[in-house]
Tab-separated table of C-alpha atoms in Angstrom:
chain	number	residue	atom	x	y	z
A	53	MET	CA	0.142	0.050	0.156
A	54	ALA	CA	1.448	3.327	-1.007
A	55	SER	CA	2.082	5.833	1.511
A	56	PRO	CA	-0.366	9.071	1.652
A	57	VAL	CA	1.481	12.137	-0.088
A	58	LEU	CA	1.510	14.813	2.411
A	59	ALA	CA	0.477	18.082	1.828
A	60	ASP	CA	3.197	20.956	1.147
A	61	GLN	CA	4.697	22.133	4.344
A	62	PRO	CA	5.610	25.918	4.591
A	63	THR	CA	8.586	26.626	5.324
A	64	VAL	CA	9.623	28.004	8.671
A	65	THR	CA	12.896	30.710	8.659
A	66	PRO	CA	14.398	31.372	12.245
A	67	ARG	CA	14.140	35.412	12.981
A	68	PRO	CA	16.892	37.085	12.723
A	69	GLY	CA	18.831	37.398	16.187
A	70	ARG	CA	22.055	37.145	18.218
A	71	PRO	CA	23.943	34.270	16.940
A	72	ARG	CA	23.855	31.199	19.146
A	73	ARG	CA	26.394	30.366	21.752
A	74	ARG	CA	28.639	27.231	21.373
A	75	PRO	CA	27.368	24.741	23.863
A	76	GLY	CA	29.428	25.131	27.422
A	77	PHE	CA	30.744	28.569	26.552
A	78	GLY	CA	29.074	31.466	28.609
A	79	ARG	CA	30.064	34.462	30.621
A	80	ARG	CA	31.155	32.123	33.597
A	81	ASP	CA	33.903	30.706	31.303
A	82	HIS	CA	34.866	34.517	30.559
A	83	VAL	CA	35.200	35.161	34.168
A	84	ILE	CA	36.942	31.802	34.561
A	85	GLY	CA	39.638	32.581	32.038
A	86	TRP	CA	40.375	36.335	33.390
A	87	LEU	CA	40.650	35.274	36.972
A	88	LEU	CA	43.175	32.380	35.299
A	89	ILE	CA	45.407	35.140	33.625
A	90	ALA	CA	45.166	37.760	36.653
A	91	PRO	CA	47.963	36.521	38.442
A	92	ALA	CA	50.371	36.852	35.099
A	93	MET	CA	48.809	40.060	34.152
A	94	ILE	CA	49.126	41.664	37.659
A	95	TYR	CA	52.646	40.711	37.754
A	96	PHE	CA	53.442	41.954	34.478
A	97	VAL	CA	52.028	45.378	35.265
A	98	ILE	CA	53.862	45.849	38.923
A	99	PHE	CA	56.881	44.114	38.009
A	100	MET	CA	57.325	44.718	34.312
A	101	LEU	CA	55.623	47.576	32.574
A	102	TYR	CA	55.390	49.797	35.635
A	103	PRO	CA	59.113	49.983	36.169
A	104	ALA	CA	59.850	50.249	32.486
A	105	LEU	CA	57.536	53.486	32.020
A	106	ALA	CA	59.105	54.782	35.557
A	107	ALA	CA	62.619	54.381	34.245
A	108	LEU	CA	61.673	56.198	30.790
A	109	TYR	CA	60.290	58.743	32.856
A	110	TYR	CA	63.528	59.179	35.057
A	111	SER	CA	66.017	58.911	32.017
A	112	PHE	CA	64.728	62.355	31.189
A	113	THR	CA	65.508	63.541	34.724
A	114	ASP	CA	68.318	64.350	36.825
A	115	TRP	CA	67.762	62.176	39.896
A	116	ASN	CA	69.426	60.331	42.510
A	117	LEU	CA	67.999	58.314	45.449
A	118	ARG	CA	68.551	61.308	47.593
A	119	SER	CA	66.494	64.045	45.997
A	120	ALA	CA	63.534	64.622	43.908
A	121	ALA	CA	63.755	64.403	40.225
A	122	SER	CA	64.048	67.660	38.279
A	123	TRP	CA	63.263	67.255	34.654
A	124	VAL	CA	66.254	67.903	32.112
A	125	GLY	CA	65.025	66.512	28.774
A	126	LEU	CA	67.407	64.849	26.374
A	127	ALA	CA	70.479	65.814	28.505
A	128	ASN	CA	71.138	62.363	29.734
A	129	TYR	CA	70.982	61.065	26.321
A	130	SER	CA	72.981	63.783	24.767
A	131	ASP	CA	75.720	63.633	27.360
A	132	LEU	CA	75.914	59.881	27.216
A	133	LEU	CA	76.705	60.260	23.399
A	134	SER	CA	79.083	62.826	23.491
A	135	ASP	CA	80.244	64.105	26.614
A	136	ASP	CA	83.373	62.054	27.337
A	137	ALA	CA	84.189	64.331	30.217
A	138	LYS	CA	80.859	63.442	32.185
A	139	TYR	CA	81.132	60.096	30.919
A	140	PRO	CA	84.534	59.044	30.210
A	141	HIS	CA	84.018	55.563	30.130
A	142	PHE	CA	80.653	54.951	28.321
A	143	TRP	CA	82.110	53.957	25.048
A	144	LYS	CA	84.590	51.803	26.463
A	145	SER	CA	81.791	49.952	27.867
A	146	VAL	CA	80.178	49.657	24.396
A	147	GLN	CA	83.420	48.344	23.145
A	148	VAL	CA	84.189	45.817	25.807
A	149	THR	CA	80.586	44.647	25.194
A	150	LEU	CA	80.700	44.251	21.380
A	151	LEU	CA	84.269	42.177	21.611
A	152	TYR	CA	82.529	40.164	24.434
A	153	THR	CA	79.727	39.330	22.128
A	154	VAL	CA	81.884	38.847	18.808
A	155	ILE	CA	83.993	35.866	20.884
A	156	ALA	CA	81.221	34.577	23.225
A	157	VAL	CA	78.352	34.211	21.090
A	158	PRO	CA	80.373	32.166	18.418
A	159	LEU	CA	82.086	30.353	21.127
A	160	THR	CA	78.996	29.415	22.511
A	161	LEU	CA	77.216	28.100	19.720
A	162	VAL	CA	79.974	25.626	18.643
A	163	THR	CA	80.592	24.222	21.907
A	164	ALA	CA	76.627	23.658	22.258
A	165	LEU	CA	76.431	21.709	18.760
A	166	ALA	CA	79.605	19.886	19.597
A	167	GLN	CA	78.092	18.677	22.440
A	168	ALA	CA	74.756	18.184	20.958
A	169	LEU	CA	76.215	15.995	18.303
A	170	LEU	CA	78.351	13.851	21.131
A	171	LEU	CA	74.942	13.450	22.981
A	172	ASN	CA	73.297	12.543	19.898
A	173	MET	CA	75.521	9.724	19.163
A	174	ILE	CA	75.586	8.248	22.754
A	175	ARG	CA	72.891	5.364	23.176
A	176	ARG	CA	73.529	4.605	26.704
A	177	GLY	CA	74.086	6.923	29.452
A	178	SER	CA	72.798	10.078	27.570
A	179	GLY	CA	70.450	10.919	30.533
A	180	ALA	CA	73.240	11.216	32.683
A	181	PHE	CA	75.644	13.290	30.504
A	182	ARG	CA	72.659	15.531	29.615
A	183	LEU	CA	72.466	16.439	33.702
A	184	LEU	CA	76.432	16.704	33.733
A	185	LEU	CA	76.400	19.632	30.797
A	186	PHE	CA	73.342	21.192	31.974
A	187	LEU	CA	74.424	21.691	35.639
A	188	PRO	CA	76.338	24.961	35.171
A	189	VAL	CA	73.125	26.654	33.674
A	190	VAL	CA	71.415	25.972	37.252
A	191	THR	CA	74.286	26.925	39.172
A	192	ALA	CA	74.113	30.222	40.762
A	193	GLU	CA	75.922	32.828	39.345
A	194	ALA	CA	77.799	33.699	42.661
A	195	ALA	CA	78.936	30.067	42.583
A	196	VAL	CA	80.050	29.950	39.300
A	197	GLY	CA	82.128	32.877	39.803
A	198	VAL	CA	83.757	32.192	42.684
A	199	ILE	CA	84.861	28.988	41.315
A	200	TRP	CA	86.132	30.385	37.974
A	201	ARG	CA	88.149	32.940	39.936
A	202	TRP	CA	89.805	29.825	41.479
A	203	LEU	CA	90.402	27.882	38.265
A	204	TYR	CA	91.887	31.391	36.954
A	205	ASP	CA	94.360	31.764	39.590
A	206	PRO	CA	97.721	32.725	38.474
A	207	GLN	CA	99.482	30.307	40.981
A	208	TYR	CA	96.903	27.706	41.949
A	209	GLY	CA	94.588	27.733	39.034
A	210	LEU	CA	93.856	24.406	37.564
A	211	VAL	CA	93.565	26.252	34.128
A	212	ASN	CA	97.346	27.175	34.080
A	213	GLY	CA	98.036	23.402	35.761
A	214	PHE	CA	96.853	21.819	32.598
A	215	LEU	CA	98.309	24.393	30.258
A	216	GLY	CA	101.331	23.144	32.052
A	217	LEU	CA	101.041	19.931	31.014
A	218	PHE	CA	101.667	20.810	27.391
A	219	GLY	CA	104.303	23.139	28.072
A	220	ILE	CA	102.374	26.490	27.624
A	221	PRO	CA	102.879	29.130	30.213
A	222	GLY	CA	100.291	30.070	33.151
A	223	GLN	CA	98.892	33.267	32.238
A	224	ASN	CA	97.228	36.027	34.905
A	225	TRP	CA	93.726	35.616	33.412
A	226	LEU	CA	91.944	38.377	35.471
A	227	ASN	CA	94.753	40.834	35.588
A	228	THR	CA	95.838	40.651	32.097
A	229	PRO	CA	93.579	43.429	30.155
A	230	GLU	CA	94.128	41.317	26.583
A	231	LEU	CA	92.885	38.314	28.581
A	232	VAL	CA	89.470	39.104	30.579
A	233	ILE	CA	87.406	39.067	27.683
A	234	PRO	CA	88.523	35.669	26.403
A	235	ALA	CA	88.014	34.238	30.307
A	236	LEU	CA	84.815	35.714	30.533
A	237	ALA	CA	83.779	34.404	26.894
A	238	PHE	CA	85.307	30.890	27.937
A	239	ILE	CA	82.690	30.751	31.104
A	240	ALA	CA	79.973	31.714	28.669
A	241	ALA	CA	80.637	28.742	26.379
A	242	TRP	CA	81.055	26.361	29.801
A	243	GLN	CA	77.113	27.250	30.630
A	244	CYS	CA	75.516	26.479	27.250
A	245	GLY	CA	73.522	24.000	28.561
A	246	ILE	CA	70.705	25.508	27.320
A	247	SER	CA	71.589	25.864	23.447
A	248	MET	CA	72.997	22.376	23.455
A	249	LEU	CA	69.392	21.269	24.287
A	250	ILE	CA	67.845	23.199	21.710
A	251	TYR	CA	70.614	21.832	18.995
A	252	LEU	CA	69.888	18.425	20.324
A	253	ALA	CA	66.073	18.725	19.759
A	254	GLY	CA	66.825	19.778	16.401
A	255	LEU	CA	69.328	17.359	15.509
A	256	LYS	CA	66.462	14.827	16.794
A	257	GLY	CA	64.242	16.474	14.099
A	258	ILE	CA	66.259	15.783	11.150
A	259	PRO	CA	64.701	13.084	9.352
A	260	GLY	CA	66.465	9.369	8.914
A	261	SER	CA	65.850	9.413	5.624
A	262	ILE	CA	67.916	12.677	4.693
A	263	ARG	CA	70.660	11.013	6.314
A	264	GLU	CA	69.878	7.678	4.639
A	265	ALA	CA	69.924	9.246	1.230
A	266	ALA	CA	72.957	11.217	1.883
A	267	ILE	CA	74.992	7.687	2.610
A	268	ILE	CA	73.427	6.016	-0.149
A	269	ASP	CA	74.922	8.823	-2.359
A	270	GLY	CA	78.326	8.278	-1.166
A	271	ALA	CA	78.529	11.231	1.416
A	272	GLY	CA	81.120	11.061	4.101
A	273	PRO	CA	80.794	12.014	7.769
A	274	LEU	CA	82.097	15.506	7.036
A	275	GLN	CA	79.846	16.149	3.884
A	276	ARG	CA	77.045	14.788	5.982
A	277	PHE	CA	77.526	17.498	8.686
A	278	TRP	CA	77.903	20.246	6.205
A	279	LYS	CA	75.484	19.498	3.667
A	280	VAL	CA	72.851	18.033	5.799
A	281	VAL	CA	73.298	18.809	9.604
A	282	VAL	CA	74.153	22.474	9.188
A	283	PRO	CA	71.342	23.304	6.805
A	284	MET	CA	68.875	21.548	8.642
A	285	LEU	CA	69.580	23.402	11.744
A	286	ARG	CA	69.749	26.634	10.253
A	287	PRO	CA	66.523	27.828	11.989
A	288	THR	CA	67.578	26.720	15.107
A	289	THR	CA	71.173	28.399	14.547
A	290	PHE	CA	69.583	31.529	13.820
A	291	TYR	CA	66.963	31.630	16.804
A	292	LEU	CA	70.180	30.468	19.243
A	293	LEU	CA	72.231	33.453	17.664
A	294	VAL	CA	69.627	36.085	18.009
A	295	THR	CA	68.891	35.233	21.779
A	296	GLY	CA	72.631	34.798	22.196
A	297	VAL	CA	73.292	38.197	21.322
A	298	ILE	CA	70.712	39.936	23.131
A	299	ALA	CA	72.028	37.681	26.223
A	300	ALA	CA	75.461	38.973	25.329
A	301	LEU	CA	75.074	42.579	24.972
A	302	GLN	CA	73.212	42.320	28.602
A	303	VAL	CA	75.719	40.312	30.597
A	304	PHE	CA	76.166	41.724	34.136
A	305	GLY	CA	76.106	39.286	37.169
A	306	LEU	CA	78.982	36.853	36.299
A	307	VAL	CA	81.270	39.594	35.375
A	308	TYR	CA	80.219	41.587	38.721
A	309	VAL	CA	80.996	38.603	40.813
A	310	ILE	CA	84.435	37.750	38.967
A	311	LEU	CA	85.964	41.126	38.575
A	312	SER	CA	84.938	42.433	41.881
A	313	GLY	CA	86.886	39.426	44.025
A	314	GLY	CA	83.822	38.517	45.964
A	315	GLY	CA	83.418	42.027	47.548
A	316	GLY	CA	81.312	44.002	45.547
A	317	ARG	CA	82.524	47.284	46.584
A	318	SER	CA	85.655	46.750	45.257
A	319	VAL	CA	84.482	46.205	41.448
A	320	THR	CA	85.728	49.123	38.259
A	321	GLY	CA	85.623	46.876	35.163
A	322	GLY	CA	88.982	44.882	35.802
A	323	PRO	CA	92.364	46.226	35.080
A	324	GLU	CA	92.340	49.063	32.453
A	325	GLN	CA	88.495	48.533	32.437
A	326	SER	CA	89.075	45.699	30.296
A	327	GLY	CA	86.006	43.853	31.602
A	328	LEU	CA	83.384	47.239	32.290
A	329	THR	CA	80.567	45.586	29.979
A	330	TYR	CA	77.501	47.859	29.413
A	331	VAL	CA	75.288	46.891	31.940
A	332	LEU	CA	78.106	46.584	34.586
A	333	HIS	CA	78.977	50.240	33.719
A	334	LEU	CA	75.020	51.176	34.014
A	335	TYR	CA	75.133	49.655	37.289
A	336	LEU	CA	78.161	51.471	38.648
A	337	TYR	CA	76.325	54.837	37.894
A	338	ALA	CA	73.307	53.440	39.468
A	339	PHE	CA	74.251	52.765	42.318
A	340	ARG	CA	77.740	53.698	43.083
A	341	TYR	CA	78.128	57.330	41.407
A	342	ASP	CA	74.141	58.143	42.729
A	343	ALA	CA	73.391	59.318	38.880
A	344	MET	CA	69.968	57.209	38.588
A	345	GLY	CA	68.456	59.400	35.490
A	346	ALA	CA	71.626	58.657	33.473
A	347	ALA	CA	71.420	55.036	34.361
A	348	CYS	CA	67.838	54.631	33.237
A	349	ALA	CA	68.996	56.893	29.998
A	350	MET	CA	71.827	54.071	29.665
A	351	SER	CA	68.955	51.322	29.660
A	352	PHE	CA	66.929	52.553	26.762
A	353	VAL	CA	70.248	53.335	25.061
A	354	LEU	CA	70.792	49.690	25.421
A	355	LEU	CA	67.240	49.057	24.300
A	356	VAL	CA	67.514	50.497	21.007
A	357	PHE	CA	70.948	49.207	20.414
A	358	ILE	CA	69.273	45.653	20.962
A	359	MET	CA	66.443	46.177	18.630
A	360	ILE	CA	68.697	47.390	15.950
A	361	ILE	CA	71.355	44.514	16.258
A	362	THR	CA	67.965	42.052	16.290
A	363	ALA	CA	66.134	43.817	13.125
A	364	LEU	CA	69.465	43.685	11.577
A	365	GLN	CA	70.211	39.881	12.163
A	366	PHE	CA	66.184	39.404	10.517
A	367	ARG	CA	66.859	41.064	7.621
A	368	PHE	CA	70.433	39.669	6.519
A	369	VAL	CA	68.563	35.900	7.199
A	370	ARG	CA	65.956	37.543	4.942
A	371	GLN	CA	68.153	38.764	2.250
A	372	GLU	CA	70.097	35.474	2.545
A	373	ALA	CA	67.126	33.130	1.923
A	374	SER	CA	65.965	35.072	-0.940
């Protein structure tokens, strides 16, 4: 028996109105979301945004911790860049910091890549080796400084003792102007644990099929390294280069501890200011010479310089890729 033919039903169109909300997503979820991010937002505003804006204001003032700030406009910036009599070691600190960056960053990248390659080849006990190589990163800078002052000791230090095994005369590392920056750069390379782990993750991400294809084509270990590993690690290297340069331009804690001999009041930047890095110079003007306005101006000069260096690095990479 055929089913009865139903009469045409009129099409009902919904009335225009508010878009329907997704199930389970309402005002309560918005409130919970804001509550979850509130601690981070409060921390950012109180301890980062407000101090940065206050430092920007004080950089245009003549201010110390004992008196009220008086507005001087761009005088702090112009004096820093042009008045050598008022700020005699400003450009010296810039030169020292750039020299440290040029030596420390490449040395750190090479050391980190070498450690990552060795760990990538180890099959047993790699976790223990990773822990040992990462320990210098989590060790307090004060402890690292004390240890390396002892290692660099011209009479009892292990560094000179090791060099003596090969007939190389010992050096007074921290009291010879030409050796202060290389000695500090070597410590930075020793603390390359984070870069090592990032390189190791990059090595783990290289497909095995590419290595196998290179072996089939007859590429040796060195050819596989230069033709496969290095190009595949280019994004990782660029990231570490940018972050390494930013960190090197702001080096302070380790230099302060090592060059102060454990007593912070005696730090001056080493012999002939050969270790007077930019942030150490900034610290001395803020808390030793009681010139907070000038120190705030120095901090924003450094900020602009870091932004320019970072932009140049990105531009160079884009040009190379094109």
